[in-house]
CSV table of C-alpha atoms and ligand atoms in Angstrom, one decimal:
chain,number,residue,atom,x,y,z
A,1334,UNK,CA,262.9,-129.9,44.5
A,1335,UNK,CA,262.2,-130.5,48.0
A,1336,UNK,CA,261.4,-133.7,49.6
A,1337,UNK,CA,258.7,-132.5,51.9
A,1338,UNK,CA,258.5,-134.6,55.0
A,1339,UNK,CA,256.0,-135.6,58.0
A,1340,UNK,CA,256.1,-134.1,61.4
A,1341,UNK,CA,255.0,-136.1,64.2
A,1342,UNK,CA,254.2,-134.5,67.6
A,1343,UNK,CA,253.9,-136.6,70.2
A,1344,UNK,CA,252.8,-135.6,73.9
A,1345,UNK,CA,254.5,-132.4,73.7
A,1346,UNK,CA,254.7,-130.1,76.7
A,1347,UNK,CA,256.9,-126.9,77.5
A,1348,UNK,CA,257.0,-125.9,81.3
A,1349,UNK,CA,258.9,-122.9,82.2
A,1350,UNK,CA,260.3,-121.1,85.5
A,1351,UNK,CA,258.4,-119.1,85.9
A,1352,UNK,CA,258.5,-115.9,88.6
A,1353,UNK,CA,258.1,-116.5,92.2
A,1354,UNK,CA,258.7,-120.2,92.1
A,1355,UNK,CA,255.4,-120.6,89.3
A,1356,UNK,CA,255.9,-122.8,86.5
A,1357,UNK,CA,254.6,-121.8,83.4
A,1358,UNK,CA,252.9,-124.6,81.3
A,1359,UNK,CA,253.6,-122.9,78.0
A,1360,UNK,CA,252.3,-125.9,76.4
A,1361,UNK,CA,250.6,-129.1,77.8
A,1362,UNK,CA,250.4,-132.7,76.1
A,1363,UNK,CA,250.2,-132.1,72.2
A,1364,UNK,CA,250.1,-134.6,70.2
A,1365,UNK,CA,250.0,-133.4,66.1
A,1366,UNK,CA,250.2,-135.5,63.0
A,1367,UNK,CA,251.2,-132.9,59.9
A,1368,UNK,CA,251.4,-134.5,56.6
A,1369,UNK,CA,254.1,-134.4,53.8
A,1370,UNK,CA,253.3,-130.8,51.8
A,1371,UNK,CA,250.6,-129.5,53.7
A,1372,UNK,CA,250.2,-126.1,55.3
A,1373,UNK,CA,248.7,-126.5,58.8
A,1374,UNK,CA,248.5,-123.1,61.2
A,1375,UNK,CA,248.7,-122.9,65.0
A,1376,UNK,CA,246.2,-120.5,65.2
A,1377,UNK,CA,245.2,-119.0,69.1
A,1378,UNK,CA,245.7,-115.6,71.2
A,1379,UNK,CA,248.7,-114.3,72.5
A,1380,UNK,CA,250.2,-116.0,75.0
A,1381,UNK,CA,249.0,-119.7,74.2
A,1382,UNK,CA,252.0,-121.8,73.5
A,1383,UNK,CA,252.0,-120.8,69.4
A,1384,UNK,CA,255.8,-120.0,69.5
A,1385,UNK,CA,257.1,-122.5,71.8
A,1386,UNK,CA,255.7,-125.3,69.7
A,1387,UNK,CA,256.7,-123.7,66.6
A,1388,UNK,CA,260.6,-123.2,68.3
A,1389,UNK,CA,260.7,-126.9,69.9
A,1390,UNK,CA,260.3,-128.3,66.3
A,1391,UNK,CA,263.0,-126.2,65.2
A,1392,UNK,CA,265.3,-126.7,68.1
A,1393,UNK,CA,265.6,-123.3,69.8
A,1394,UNK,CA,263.4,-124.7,72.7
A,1395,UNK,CA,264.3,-128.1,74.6
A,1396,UNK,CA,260.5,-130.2,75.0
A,1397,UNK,CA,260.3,-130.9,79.2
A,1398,UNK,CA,258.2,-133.7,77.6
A,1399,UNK,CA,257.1,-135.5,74.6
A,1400,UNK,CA,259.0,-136.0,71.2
A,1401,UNK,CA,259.1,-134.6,67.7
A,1402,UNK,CA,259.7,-136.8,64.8
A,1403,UNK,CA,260.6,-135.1,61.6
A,1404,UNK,CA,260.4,-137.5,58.8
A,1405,UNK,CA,261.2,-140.9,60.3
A,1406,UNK,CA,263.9,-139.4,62.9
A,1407,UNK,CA,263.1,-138.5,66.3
A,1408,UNK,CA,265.2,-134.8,66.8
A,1409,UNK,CA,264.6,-134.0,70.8
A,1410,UNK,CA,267.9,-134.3,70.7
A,1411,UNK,CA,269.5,-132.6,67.3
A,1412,UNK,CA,271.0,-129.6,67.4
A,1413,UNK,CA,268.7,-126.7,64.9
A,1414,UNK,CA,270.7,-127.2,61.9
A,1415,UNK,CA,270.6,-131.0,61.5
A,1416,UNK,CA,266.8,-131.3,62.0
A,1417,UNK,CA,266.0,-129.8,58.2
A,1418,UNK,CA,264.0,-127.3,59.3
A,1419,UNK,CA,263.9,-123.7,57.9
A,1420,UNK,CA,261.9,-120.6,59.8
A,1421,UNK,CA,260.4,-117.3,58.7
A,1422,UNK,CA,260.6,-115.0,61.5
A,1423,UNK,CA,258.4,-111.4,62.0
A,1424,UNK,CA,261.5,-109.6,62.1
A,1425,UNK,CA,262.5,-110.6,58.8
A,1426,UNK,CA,266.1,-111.3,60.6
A,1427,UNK,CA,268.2,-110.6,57.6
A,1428,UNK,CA,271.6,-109.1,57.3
A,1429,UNK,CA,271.5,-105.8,57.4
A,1430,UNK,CA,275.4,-105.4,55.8
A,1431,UNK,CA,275.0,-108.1,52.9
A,1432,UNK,CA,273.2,-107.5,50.1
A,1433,UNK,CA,269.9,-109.7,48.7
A,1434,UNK,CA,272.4,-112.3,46.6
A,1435,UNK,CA,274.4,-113.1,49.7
A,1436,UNK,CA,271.4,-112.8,52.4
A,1437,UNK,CA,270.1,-115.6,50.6
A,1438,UNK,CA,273.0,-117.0,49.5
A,1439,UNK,CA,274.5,-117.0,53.0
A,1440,UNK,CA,273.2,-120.9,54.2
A,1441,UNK,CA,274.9,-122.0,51.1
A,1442,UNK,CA,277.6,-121.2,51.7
A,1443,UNK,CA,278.8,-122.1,54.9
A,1444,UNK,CA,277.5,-125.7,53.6
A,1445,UNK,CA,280.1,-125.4,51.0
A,1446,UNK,CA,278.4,-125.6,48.3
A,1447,UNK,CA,280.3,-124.8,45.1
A,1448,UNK,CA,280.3,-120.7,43.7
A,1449,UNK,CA,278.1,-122.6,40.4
A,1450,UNK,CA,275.7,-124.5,42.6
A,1451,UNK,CA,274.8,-121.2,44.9
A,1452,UNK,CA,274.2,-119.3,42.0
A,1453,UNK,CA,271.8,-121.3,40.3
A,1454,UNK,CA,269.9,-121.7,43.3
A,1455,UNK,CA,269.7,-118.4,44.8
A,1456,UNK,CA,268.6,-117.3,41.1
A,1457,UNK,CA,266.1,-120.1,40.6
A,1458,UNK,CA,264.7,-118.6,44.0
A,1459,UNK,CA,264.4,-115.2,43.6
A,1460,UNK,CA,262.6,-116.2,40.1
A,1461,UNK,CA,260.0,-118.0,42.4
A,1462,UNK,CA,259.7,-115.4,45.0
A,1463,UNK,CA,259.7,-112.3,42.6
A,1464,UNK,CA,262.4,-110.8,43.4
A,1465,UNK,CA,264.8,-111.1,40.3
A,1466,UNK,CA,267.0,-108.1,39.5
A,1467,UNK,CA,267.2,-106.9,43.3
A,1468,UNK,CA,270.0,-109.2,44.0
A,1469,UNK,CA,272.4,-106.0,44.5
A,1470,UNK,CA,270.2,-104.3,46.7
A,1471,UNK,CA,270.9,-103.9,50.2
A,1472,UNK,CA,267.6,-104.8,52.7
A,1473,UNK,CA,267.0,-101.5,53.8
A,1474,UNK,CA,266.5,-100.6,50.3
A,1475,UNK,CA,263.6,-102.8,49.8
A,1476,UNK,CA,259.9,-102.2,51.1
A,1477,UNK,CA,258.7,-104.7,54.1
A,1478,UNK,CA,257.3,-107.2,51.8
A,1479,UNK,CA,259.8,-107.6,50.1
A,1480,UNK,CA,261.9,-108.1,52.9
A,1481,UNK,CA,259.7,-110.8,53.6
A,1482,UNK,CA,260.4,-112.2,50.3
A,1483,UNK,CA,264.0,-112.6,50.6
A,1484,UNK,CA,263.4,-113.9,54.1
A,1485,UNK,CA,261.2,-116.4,52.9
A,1486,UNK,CA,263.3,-117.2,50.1
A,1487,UNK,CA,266.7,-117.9,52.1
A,1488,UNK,CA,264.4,-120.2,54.6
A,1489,UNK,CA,263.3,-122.0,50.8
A,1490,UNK,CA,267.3,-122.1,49.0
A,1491,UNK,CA,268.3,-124.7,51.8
A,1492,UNK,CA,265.5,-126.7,50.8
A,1493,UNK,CA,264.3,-128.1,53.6
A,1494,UNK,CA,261.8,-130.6,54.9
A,1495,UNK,CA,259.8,-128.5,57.2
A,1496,UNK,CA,259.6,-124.8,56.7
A,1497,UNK,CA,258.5,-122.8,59.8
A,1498,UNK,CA,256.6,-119.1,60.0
A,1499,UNK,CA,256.4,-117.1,62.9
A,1500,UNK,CA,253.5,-114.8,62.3
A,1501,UNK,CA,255.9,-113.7,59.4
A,1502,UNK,CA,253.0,-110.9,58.2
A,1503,UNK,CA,252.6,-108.9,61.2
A,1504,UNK,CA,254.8,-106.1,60.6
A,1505,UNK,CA,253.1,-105.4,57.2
A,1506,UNK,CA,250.3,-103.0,56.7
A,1507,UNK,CA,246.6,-104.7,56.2
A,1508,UNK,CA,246.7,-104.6,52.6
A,1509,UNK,CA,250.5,-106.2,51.8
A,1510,UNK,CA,249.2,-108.8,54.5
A,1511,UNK,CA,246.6,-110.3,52.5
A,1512,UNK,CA,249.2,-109.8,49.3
A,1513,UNK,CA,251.7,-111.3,51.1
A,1514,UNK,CA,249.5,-114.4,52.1
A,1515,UNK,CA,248.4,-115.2,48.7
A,1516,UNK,CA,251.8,-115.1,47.5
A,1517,UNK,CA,253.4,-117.5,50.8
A,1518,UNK,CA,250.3,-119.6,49.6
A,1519,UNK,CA,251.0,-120.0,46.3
A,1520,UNK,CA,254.6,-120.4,46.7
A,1521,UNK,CA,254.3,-123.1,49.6
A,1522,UNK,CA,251.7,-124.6,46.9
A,1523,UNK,CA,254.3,-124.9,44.1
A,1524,UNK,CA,257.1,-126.0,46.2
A,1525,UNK,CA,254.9,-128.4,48.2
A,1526,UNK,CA,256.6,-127.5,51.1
A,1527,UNK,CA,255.6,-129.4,54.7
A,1528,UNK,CA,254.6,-126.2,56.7
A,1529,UNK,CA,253.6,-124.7,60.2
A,1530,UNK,CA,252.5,-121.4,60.4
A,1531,UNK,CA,252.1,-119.6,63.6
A,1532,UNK,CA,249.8,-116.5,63.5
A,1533,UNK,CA,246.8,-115.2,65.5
A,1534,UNK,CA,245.1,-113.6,62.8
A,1535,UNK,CA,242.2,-115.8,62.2
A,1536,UNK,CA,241.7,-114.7,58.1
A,1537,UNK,CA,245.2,-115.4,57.8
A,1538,UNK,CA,244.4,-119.2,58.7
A,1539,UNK,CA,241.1,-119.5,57.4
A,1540,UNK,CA,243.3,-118.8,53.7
A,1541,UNK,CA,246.6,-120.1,53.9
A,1542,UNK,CA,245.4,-123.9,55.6
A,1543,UNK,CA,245.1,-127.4,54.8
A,1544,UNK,CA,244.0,-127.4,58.7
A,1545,UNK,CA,244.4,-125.0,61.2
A,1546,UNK,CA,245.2,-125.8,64.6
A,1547,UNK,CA,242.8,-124.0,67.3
A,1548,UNK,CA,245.1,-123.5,70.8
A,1549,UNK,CA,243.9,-121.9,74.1
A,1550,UNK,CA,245.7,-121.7,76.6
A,1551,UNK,CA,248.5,-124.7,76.3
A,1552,UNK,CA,245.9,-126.8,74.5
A,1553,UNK,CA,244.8,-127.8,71.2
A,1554,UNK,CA,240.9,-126.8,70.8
A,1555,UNK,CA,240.3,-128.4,67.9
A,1556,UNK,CA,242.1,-129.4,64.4
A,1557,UNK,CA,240.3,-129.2,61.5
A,1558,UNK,CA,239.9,-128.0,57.9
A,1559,UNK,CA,239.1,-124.1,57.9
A,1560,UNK,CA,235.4,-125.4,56.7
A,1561,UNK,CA,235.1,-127.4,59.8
A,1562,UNK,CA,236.4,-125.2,62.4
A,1563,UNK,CA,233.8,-122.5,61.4
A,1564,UNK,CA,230.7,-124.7,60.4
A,1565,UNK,CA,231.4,-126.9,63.2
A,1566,UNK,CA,233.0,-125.7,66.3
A,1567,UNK,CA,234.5,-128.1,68.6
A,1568,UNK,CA,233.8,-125.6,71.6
A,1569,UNK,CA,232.6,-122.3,72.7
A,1570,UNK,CA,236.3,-121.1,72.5
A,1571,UNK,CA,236.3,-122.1,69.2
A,1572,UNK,CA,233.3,-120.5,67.8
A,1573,UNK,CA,234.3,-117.2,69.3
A,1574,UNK,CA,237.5,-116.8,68.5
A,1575,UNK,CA,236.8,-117.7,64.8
A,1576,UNK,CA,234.4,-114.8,63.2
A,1577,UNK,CA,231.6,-113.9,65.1
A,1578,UNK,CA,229.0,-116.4,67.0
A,1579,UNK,CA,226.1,-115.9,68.6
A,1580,UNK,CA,225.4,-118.6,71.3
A,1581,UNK,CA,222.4,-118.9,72.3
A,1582,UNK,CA,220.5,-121.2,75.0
A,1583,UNK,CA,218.9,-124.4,73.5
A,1584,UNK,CA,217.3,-127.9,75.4
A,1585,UNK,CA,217.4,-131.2,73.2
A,1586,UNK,CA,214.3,-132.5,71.7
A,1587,UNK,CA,215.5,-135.4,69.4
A,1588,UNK,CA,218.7,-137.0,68.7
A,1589,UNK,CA,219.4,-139.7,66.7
A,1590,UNK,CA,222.1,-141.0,64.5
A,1591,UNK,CA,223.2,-137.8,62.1
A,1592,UNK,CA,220.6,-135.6,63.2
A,1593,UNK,CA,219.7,-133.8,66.5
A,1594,UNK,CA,216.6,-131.3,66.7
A,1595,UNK,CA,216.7,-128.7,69.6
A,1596,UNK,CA,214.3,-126.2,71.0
A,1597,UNK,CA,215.9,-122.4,70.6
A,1598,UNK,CA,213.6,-119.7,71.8
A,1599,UNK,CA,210.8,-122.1,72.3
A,1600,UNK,CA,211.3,-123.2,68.5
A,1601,UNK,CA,212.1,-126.7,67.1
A,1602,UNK,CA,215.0,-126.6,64.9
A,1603,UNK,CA,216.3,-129.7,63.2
A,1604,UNK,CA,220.1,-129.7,62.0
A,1605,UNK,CA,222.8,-132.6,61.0
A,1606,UNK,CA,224.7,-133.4,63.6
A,1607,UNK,CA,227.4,-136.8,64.8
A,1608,UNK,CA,226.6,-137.3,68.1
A,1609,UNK,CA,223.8,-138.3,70.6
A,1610,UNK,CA,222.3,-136.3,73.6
A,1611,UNK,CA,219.9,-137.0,75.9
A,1612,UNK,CA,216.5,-135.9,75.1
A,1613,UNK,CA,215.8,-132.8,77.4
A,1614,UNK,CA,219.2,-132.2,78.2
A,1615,UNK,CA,220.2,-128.1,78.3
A,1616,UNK,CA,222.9,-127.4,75.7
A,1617,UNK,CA,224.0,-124.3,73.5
A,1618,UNK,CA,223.5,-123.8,70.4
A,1619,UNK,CA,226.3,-121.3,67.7
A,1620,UNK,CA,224.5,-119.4,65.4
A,1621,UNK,CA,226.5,-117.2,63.2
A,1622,UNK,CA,225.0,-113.8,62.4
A,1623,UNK,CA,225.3,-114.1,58.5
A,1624,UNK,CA,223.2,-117.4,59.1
A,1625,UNK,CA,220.0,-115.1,60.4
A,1626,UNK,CA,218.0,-113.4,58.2
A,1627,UNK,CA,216.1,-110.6,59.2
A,1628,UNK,CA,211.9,-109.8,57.7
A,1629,UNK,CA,209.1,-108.6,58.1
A,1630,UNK,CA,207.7,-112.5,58.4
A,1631,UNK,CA,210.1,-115.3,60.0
A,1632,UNK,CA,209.8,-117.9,62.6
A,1633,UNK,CA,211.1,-116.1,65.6
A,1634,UNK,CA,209.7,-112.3,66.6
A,1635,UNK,CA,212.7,-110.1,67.4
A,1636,UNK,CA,213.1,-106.5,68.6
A,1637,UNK,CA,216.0,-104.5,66.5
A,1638,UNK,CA,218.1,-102.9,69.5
A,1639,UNK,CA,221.0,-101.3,66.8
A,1640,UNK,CA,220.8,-101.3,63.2
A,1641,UNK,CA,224.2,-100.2,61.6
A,1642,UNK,CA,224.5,-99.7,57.6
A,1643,UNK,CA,228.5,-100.9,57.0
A,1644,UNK,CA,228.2,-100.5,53.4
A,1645,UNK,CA,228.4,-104.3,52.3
A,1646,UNK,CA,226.1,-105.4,54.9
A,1647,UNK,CA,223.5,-104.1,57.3
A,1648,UNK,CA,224.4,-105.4,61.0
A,1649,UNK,CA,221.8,-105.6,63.6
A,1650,UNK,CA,221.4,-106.4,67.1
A,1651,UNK,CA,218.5,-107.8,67.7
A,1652,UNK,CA,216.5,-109.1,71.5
A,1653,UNK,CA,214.7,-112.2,71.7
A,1654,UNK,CA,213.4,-112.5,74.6
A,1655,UNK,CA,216.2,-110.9,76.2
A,1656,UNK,CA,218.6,-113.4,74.3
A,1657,UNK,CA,220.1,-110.5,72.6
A,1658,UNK,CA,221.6,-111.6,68.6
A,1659,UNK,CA,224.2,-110.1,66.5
A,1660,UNK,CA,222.5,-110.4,62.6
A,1661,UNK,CA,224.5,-109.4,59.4
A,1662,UNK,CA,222.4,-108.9,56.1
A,1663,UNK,CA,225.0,-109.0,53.5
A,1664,UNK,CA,224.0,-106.7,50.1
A,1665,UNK,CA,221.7,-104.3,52.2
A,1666,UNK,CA,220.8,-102.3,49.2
A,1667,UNK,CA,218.7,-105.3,47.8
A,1668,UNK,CA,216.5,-105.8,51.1
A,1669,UNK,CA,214.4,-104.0,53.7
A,1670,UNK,CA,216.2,-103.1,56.5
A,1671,UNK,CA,215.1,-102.0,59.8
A,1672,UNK,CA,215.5,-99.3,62.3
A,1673,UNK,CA,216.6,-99.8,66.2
A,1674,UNK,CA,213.2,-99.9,68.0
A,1675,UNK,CA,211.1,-101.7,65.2
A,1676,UNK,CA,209.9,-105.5,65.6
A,1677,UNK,CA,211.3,-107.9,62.8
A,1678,UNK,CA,211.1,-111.4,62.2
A,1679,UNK,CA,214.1,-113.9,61.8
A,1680,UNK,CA,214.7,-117.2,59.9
A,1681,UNK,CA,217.7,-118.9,61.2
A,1682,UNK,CA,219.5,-121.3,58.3
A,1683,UNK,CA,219.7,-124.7,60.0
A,1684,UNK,CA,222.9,-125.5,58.1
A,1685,UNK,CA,224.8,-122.9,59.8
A,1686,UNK,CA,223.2,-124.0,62.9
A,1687,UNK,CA,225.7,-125.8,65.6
A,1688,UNK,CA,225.1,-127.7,68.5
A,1689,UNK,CA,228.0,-127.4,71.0
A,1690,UNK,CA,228.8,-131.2,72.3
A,1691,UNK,CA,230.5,-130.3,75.5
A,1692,UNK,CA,228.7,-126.7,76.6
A,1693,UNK,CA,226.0,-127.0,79.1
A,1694,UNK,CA,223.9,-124.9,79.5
B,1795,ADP,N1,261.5,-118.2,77.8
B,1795,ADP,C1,260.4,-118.1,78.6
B,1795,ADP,N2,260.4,-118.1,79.9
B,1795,ADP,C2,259.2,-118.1,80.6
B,1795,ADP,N3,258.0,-118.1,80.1
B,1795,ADP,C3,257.9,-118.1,78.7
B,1795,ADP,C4,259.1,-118.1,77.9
B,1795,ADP,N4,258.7,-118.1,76.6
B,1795,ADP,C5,257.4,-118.1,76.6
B,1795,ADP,N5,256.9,-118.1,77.9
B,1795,ADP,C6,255.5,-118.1,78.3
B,1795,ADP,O1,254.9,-119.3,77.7
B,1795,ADP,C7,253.5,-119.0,77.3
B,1795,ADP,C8,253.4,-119.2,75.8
B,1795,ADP,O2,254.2,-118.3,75.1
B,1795,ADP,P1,254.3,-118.3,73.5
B,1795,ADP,O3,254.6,-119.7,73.0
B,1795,ADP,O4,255.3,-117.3,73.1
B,1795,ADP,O5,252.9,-117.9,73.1
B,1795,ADP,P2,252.3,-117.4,71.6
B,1795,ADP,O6,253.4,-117.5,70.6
B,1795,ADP,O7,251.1,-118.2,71.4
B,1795,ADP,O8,251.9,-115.9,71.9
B,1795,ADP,C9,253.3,-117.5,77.7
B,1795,ADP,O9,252.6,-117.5,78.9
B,1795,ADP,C10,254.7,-117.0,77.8
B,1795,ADP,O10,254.7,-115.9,78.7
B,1796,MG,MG1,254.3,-116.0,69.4
């Protein structure tokens, strides 16, 4: 039912006033292609330009520079309700005096669509968000995720071309936040909606995105498919703020065309890898702790430092060489596991192995 449309980003940057005469470069020269139907997720800390991109596109916030295309039009300069954009905020941001029908029947309406046309719509939509046979209810006599529902269902009734989220999930309790994500993915999947998603809950993007959108500071870190930012950080930033990485000191022994072999505490290790680096050169290397295994034989001796039983997984630390290594043993029950103060030997998986391109060491 929707015609799900492209957003281009080009050069973007938001400077504020800031206090004391300071401007504030919320966000600095972004340039974003999102394609027709696909979920992408601006994905960073607090305080790193998230929203600000997110309210640009929708017209809330004037760019100081760049332009945003939506479709084939350029909309710097339309006003929020001609740009076809639709957003989900955290505060749900429904009425609180109109009941579920009208909430969502609300846009409708003041684009004068006929009494027949809203109601067939607003039903079709509460079939597709679950909520059929609350229309009578008022909002505060509905739970937060449903809330959520009816918000995300009276962004979706004025079927536009871009919908919008604003870490839509944060007021939920853990639990209804990973319901809640499956169902926004599943819907955004059926309707084929184009869609940004702001958040700063990294499991949140790993599961709801086609790509997610790594920003620090102002800046995109990298863009890349949930696979890719993990497996194959574009930066230190990157690899910590995504799960857990250890990063460790490493020196370049061979690098060729697809493949790069580097010397990690005084180790060769060989992995795949895209780019060239000088033989000898000091670099650093992301190893993620599920990627270690721990024994009683390995290829690199290790001291156990803290040895933690978390019921699905036994998580060291571990010092090599006083390189100390965070280690997770997944399935605990089925393996020896050590005690802090006993010597162990690991075996690193070269798969999960990364060489950072830009860190020196
Ligand atoms: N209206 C504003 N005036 C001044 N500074 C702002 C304003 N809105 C946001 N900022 C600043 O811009 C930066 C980015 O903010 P924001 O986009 O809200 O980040 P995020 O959504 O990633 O948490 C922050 O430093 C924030 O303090
Ligand atoms: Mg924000």
């Amino acid at each position: 039912m929707t015609k799900a449309k492209k957003v281009t980003i080009k050069n973007l940057s938001k400077i504020y006033p800031g206090q004391n005469g300071k401007q504030v470069i919320a966000v600095n020269h972004v340039s974003l292609d999102i394609n027709p139907g696909e979920l992408v997720t601006l994905l960073g800390p607090s305080g790193c330009g998230k929203t600000t991109i997110l309210r640009m596109v929708a017209g809330f916030e004037i760019p100081t520079h760049g332009d945003i295309y939506i479709g084939e039009d350029r909309v710097n300069s339309l006003t929020p309700d001609k740009r076809d954009t639709a957003m989900v905020f955290q505060s749900y941001a429904l009425f609180p005096h109109l009941n579920i029908y009208d909430n969502i029947a609300y846009g409708l309406k003041i684009k004068k669509f006929s009494k027949e046309e809203i109601k067939n719509k607003v039903n079709a939509i509460l079939e597709l968000v679950g909520l059929t046979g609350m229309e009578n209810r008022a909002p505060n006599q509905l739970s937060g995720g449903q809330q959520q529902r009816v918000a995300l269902a009276r962004a979706l009734v004025m079927e536009p071309g871009v919908l919008l989220f604003d870490e839509p999930l944060s007021n939920l309790d853990a639990k209804l936040r990973v319901y809640m994500r499956n169902e926004i993915h599943k819907i955004q999947r059926k309707v084929g909606i184009t869609s940004i998603y702001v958040t700063h809950d990294q499991s949140e993007a790993m599961s709801l995105s086609d790509r997610v959108i790594i920003m620090h500071a102002g800046n995109i870190e990298q863009i890349g498919t949930p696979h890719e930012i993990y497996m194959k950080p574009a930066s230190e930033f990157v690899a910590d703020f995504i799960g857990i990485a250890n990063i460790v000191p490493a020196t370049v022994v061979e690098s060729k065309q697809g493949a790069i072999t580097v010397k990690i505490f005084g180790k060769d290790f060989s992995t795949d890898y895209d780019k060239e680096l000088a033989v000898g050169q000091n670099c650093k290397a992301v190893l993620r702790p599920e990627a270690v295994q721990i024994g009683v034989t390995g290829e690199v001796e290790a001291k156990v430092t803290s040895s933690i039983f978390m019921g699905e997984s036994q998580d060291y630390v571990v010092d090599v060489g006083g390189t100390k290594l965070q280690v997770k043993e997944y399935n605990p029950g089925s393996k020896q596991v050590f005690a802090a103060g006993e010597t162990a030997f690991l075996t690193l998986d070269k798969r999960a192995l990364h060489v950072l391109q830009s860190a020196k060491a």
